[in-house]
């Protein structure tokens, strides 16, 4: 029997933690990461149960002040109820903080973006914005890595805009590959419509990349 239960997100870990807590009188805490309240994705049938899980948790942690303020605005949770505990860097990235990188490629400016290929991540908008901002002859390059249902649409858009020589759509990367990518990049772009805390932002910033 555990001393405490730590659930990540009310849906659905928090609901389960609340149920276990009631049955076995074990204290629980919830760390909320998700933007589903802001996006209106909480099912009506579960709304009251989610509120109950928040109300009875011994500690409600949020990964950003933005998310805490959103919960306060949307469902009326007091600012005194939530605590901001930000996400952290993995050790693989920490070692590069404050180190000069000495990027070798100075001829072409490289923008990089990493994330799931889903509508809320905004990659189609990023491709359009890149094409609108830079001419086809400028020495700029956009590398987008990830995976998801919009991959084919992204590739088709790049081809339609005749920018295959400037925009690369790649697969998911492991940490070692991400580190190598950041070493070659000059700027990181996060085109998401909403984020509670994009860990990839602090990963990019650990390499001194503007974001």
Coordinates of C-alpha atoms in Angstrom, one line a residue:
X1 CA 0.0 0.0 0.0
X2 CA 1.7 3.3 -1.1
X3 CA 2.0 6.3 1.1
X4 CA 0.9 8.7 -1.6
X5 CA -0.4 8.6 -5.2
X6 CA 1.0 11.0 -7.9
X7 CA -1.3 11.3 -11.0
X8 CA -0.2 13.1 -14.1
X9 CA -3.3 14.9 -15.6
X10 CA -6.8 14.8 -14.1
X11 CA -7.9 12.8 -17.3
X12 CA -7.5 10.1 -16.5
X13 CA -4.9 9.5 -13.8
X14 CA -6.4 12.0 -11.5
X15 CA -9.9 10.4 -11.7
X16 CA -8.3 7.0 -10.8
X17 CA -6.2 8.5 -8.0
X18 CA -9.4 10.1 -6.5
X19 CA -11.2 6.8 -6.6
X20 CA -8.3 4.9 -5.0
X21 CA -7.9 7.6 -2.4
X22 CA -11.5 7.4 -1.3
X23 CA -11.4 3.7 -1.0
X24 CA -8.0 3.4 0.9
X25 CA -7.7 6.9 2.4
X26 CA -4.4 7.4 0.6
X27 CA -3.5 11.1 -0.1
X28 CA -2.9 12.0 -3.7
X29 CA -1.6 14.8 -5.8
X30 CA -2.2 15.8 -9.4
X31 CA 0.4 17.3 -11.8
X32 CA -1.6 18.9 -14.6
X33 CA 0.1 19.2 -18.0
X34 CA -2.8 19.2 -20.4
X35 CA -4.6 22.0 -22.3
X36 CA -7.9 20.1 -22.6
X37 CA -9.8 22.6 -20.6
X38 CA -8.6 25.5 -22.7
X39 CA -9.6 23.6 -25.8
X40 CA -13.0 22.5 -24.5
X41 CA -12.1 18.8 -24.7
X42 CA -13.4 17.7 -21.3
X43 CA -16.4 15.4 -21.9
X44 CA -19.6 16.7 -20.2
X45 CA -20.1 13.4 -18.5
X46 CA -16.7 13.7 -16.7
X47 CA -16.6 17.4 -16.0
X48 CA -18.0 17.1 -12.4
X49 CA -15.7 14.2 -11.7
X50 CA -12.6 16.2 -12.8
X51 CA -13.6 19.1 -10.6
X52 CA -14.0 16.7 -7.7
X53 CA -10.6 15.2 -8.3
X54 CA -9.1 18.8 -8.3
X55 CA -11.0 19.8 -5.3
X56 CA -10.0 16.9 -3.1
X57 CA -6.3 16.6 -4.1
X58 CA -3.8 17.3 -1.4
X59 CA -1.7 19.2 -3.9
X60 CA -2.5 20.4 -7.4
X61 CA 0.7 21.2 -9.4
X62 CA 0.7 22.9 -12.8
X63 CA 3.6 23.0 -15.2
X64 CA 3.2 26.7 -16.0
X65 CA 1.6 29.8 -14.5
X66 CA -0.4 30.1 -17.7
X67 CA -2.0 26.7 -17.1
X68 CA -2.8 27.6 -13.5
X69 CA -4.4 30.9 -14.6
X70 CA -6.4 29.0 -17.2
X71 CA -7.8 26.6 -14.6
X72 CA -8.6 29.6 -12.4
X73 CA -10.4 31.3 -15.3
X74 CA -12.3 28.4 -16.7
X75 CA -13.3 26.3 -13.7
X76 CA -12.8 28.7 -10.8
X77 CA -9.9 27.0 -9.0
X78 CA -8.3 29.5 -6.7
X79 CA -4.7 30.5 -7.3
X80 CA -4.0 29.4 -3.7
X81 CA -5.0 25.9 -4.8
X82 CA -2.4 25.3 -7.4
X83 CA 1.4 25.3 -7.2
X84 CA 3.7 26.0 -10.2
X85 CA 6.2 23.2 -10.6
X86 CA 7.9 23.6 -14.0
X87 CA 9.1 20.8 -16.2
X88 CA 12.8 20.0 -16.1
X89 CA 15.6 19.4 -18.6
X90 CA 17.1 15.9 -19.0
X91 CA 20.7 15.6 -18.1
X92 CA 21.7 15.1 -21.7
X93 CA 20.7 18.7 -22.4
X94 CA 21.9 20.3 -19.2
X95 CA 25.6 19.7 -20.1
X96 CA 25.3 22.1 -23.0
X97 CA 24.1 25.1 -21.0
X98 CA 26.6 28.0 -21.2
X99 CA 28.9 26.1 -23.6
X100 CA 30.0 27.9 -26.9
X101 CA 28.7 25.7 -29.7
X102 CA 30.7 27.2 -32.6
X103 CA 28.2 26.3 -35.4
X104 CA 30.1 25.5 -38.6
X105 CA 27.3 26.3 -41.0
X106 CA 27.2 30.1 -41.5
X107 CA 26.2 30.1 -45.2
X108 CA 22.6 28.9 -44.6
X109 CA 20.4 30.0 -41.7
X110 CA 18.5 26.9 -40.3
X111 CA 15.2 27.1 -38.5
X112 CA 14.2 23.9 -36.6
X113 CA 10.8 22.7 -35.3
X114 CA 10.0 19.5 -33.5
X115 CA 6.5 18.2 -32.5
X116 CA 3.6 15.9 -33.4
X117 CA 2.1 16.4 -36.8
X118 CA -1.4 17.2 -35.5
X119 CA -3.5 20.4 -36.2
X120 CA -3.0 22.1 -32.8
X121 CA 0.8 22.0 -33.3
X122 CA 0.5 24.4 -36.3
X123 CA 3.0 23.0 -38.7
X124 CA 0.9 23.8 -41.8
X125 CA 0.8 27.4 -40.7
X126 CA 4.6 27.3 -40.1
X127 CA 5.2 26.1 -43.7
X128 CA 3.0 28.8 -45.1
X129 CA 4.6 31.5 -43.0
X130 CA 8.1 30.4 -44.0
X131 CA 7.1 30.5 -47.7
X132 CA 5.5 33.9 -47.3
X133 CA 8.5 35.3 -45.4
X134 CA 11.4 34.1 -47.5
X135 CA 11.9 33.9 -51.2
X136 CA 12.8 30.6 -52.9
X137 CA 16.3 31.9 -53.6
X138 CA 17.2 32.9 -50.0
X139 CA 19.7 30.8 -48.1
X140 CA 17.4 29.7 -45.4
X141 CA 16.3 26.2 -44.4
X142 CA 13.4 24.9 -42.3
X143 CA 13.7 21.4 -40.7
X144 CA 10.5 19.9 -39.2
X145 CA 10.7 16.6 -37.3
X146 CA 8.0 14.5 -35.8
X147 CA 5.2 12.2 -36.9
X148 CA 1.4 12.1 -37.1
X149 CA -1.6 12.2 -39.4
X150 CA -0.7 15.5 -41.1
X151 CA 2.6 14.3 -42.5
X152 CA 1.3 13.7 -46.0
X153 CA -0.5 17.1 -46.0
X154 CA 2.7 18.8 -44.9
X155 CA 4.7 17.2 -47.6
X156 CA 2.0 18.0 -50.2
X157 CA 2.0 21.7 -49.1
X158 CA 5.8 21.9 -49.4
X159 CA 5.6 20.5 -52.9
X160 CA 2.7 22.8 -53.9
X161 CA 4.7 25.8 -52.7
X162 CA 7.8 24.6 -54.6
X163 CA 9.9 24.7 -51.4
X164 CA 11.3 21.1 -51.2
X165 CA 14.8 22.6 -51.6
X166 CA 14.2 24.7 -48.4
X167 CA 11.9 22.7 -46.2
X168 CA 12.6 19.2 -44.9
X169 CA 9.9 17.0 -43.2
X170 CA 11.7 14.4 -41.1
X171 CA 10.8 11.5 -38.7
X172 CA 10.8 11.4 -34.9
X173 CA 14.2 11.8 -33.4
X174 CA 15.8 10.3 -30.4
X175 CA 17.6 12.5 -27.8
X176 CA 21.0 12.1 -29.4
X177 CA 19.7 13.0 -32.8
X178 CA 17.9 16.1 -31.3
X179 CA 21.1 17.2 -29.8
X180 CA 23.0 16.9 -33.1
X181 CA 20.1 18.8 -34.8
X182 CA 20.3 21.7 -32.3
X183 CA 24.0 22.0 -32.8
X184 CA 23.4 22.6 -36.5
X185 CA 20.5 25.0 -36.0
X186 CA 20.3 28.8 -35.6
X187 CA 16.7 29.2 -34.4
X188 CA 14.0 27.0 -32.9
X189 CA 10.3 27.6 -33.9
X190 CA 7.3 26.4 -31.9
X191 CA 4.2 27.1 -34.1
X192 CA 1.6 25.5 -31.6
X193 CA -1.7 27.2 -31.2
X194 CA -1.5 26.4 -27.5
X195 CA 1.0 24.9 -25.1
X196 CA 1.0 24.4 -21.3
X197 CA 4.8 24.0 -21.3
X198 CA 6.7 22.9 -24.4
X199 CA 9.7 21.0 -23.0
X200 CA 11.3 21.2 -26.4
X201 CA 11.6 25.0 -25.8
X202 CA 13.9 24.6 -22.8
X203 CA 15.8 21.9 -24.6
X204 CA 16.5 24.3 -27.5
X205 CA 17.3 27.2 -25.1
X206 CA 19.9 25.0 -23.4
X207 CA 21.8 25.2 -26.7
X208 CA 21.5 29.0 -26.8
X209 CA 18.9 28.9 -29.6
X210 CA 16.5 31.8 -29.8
X211 CA 13.0 30.5 -29.8

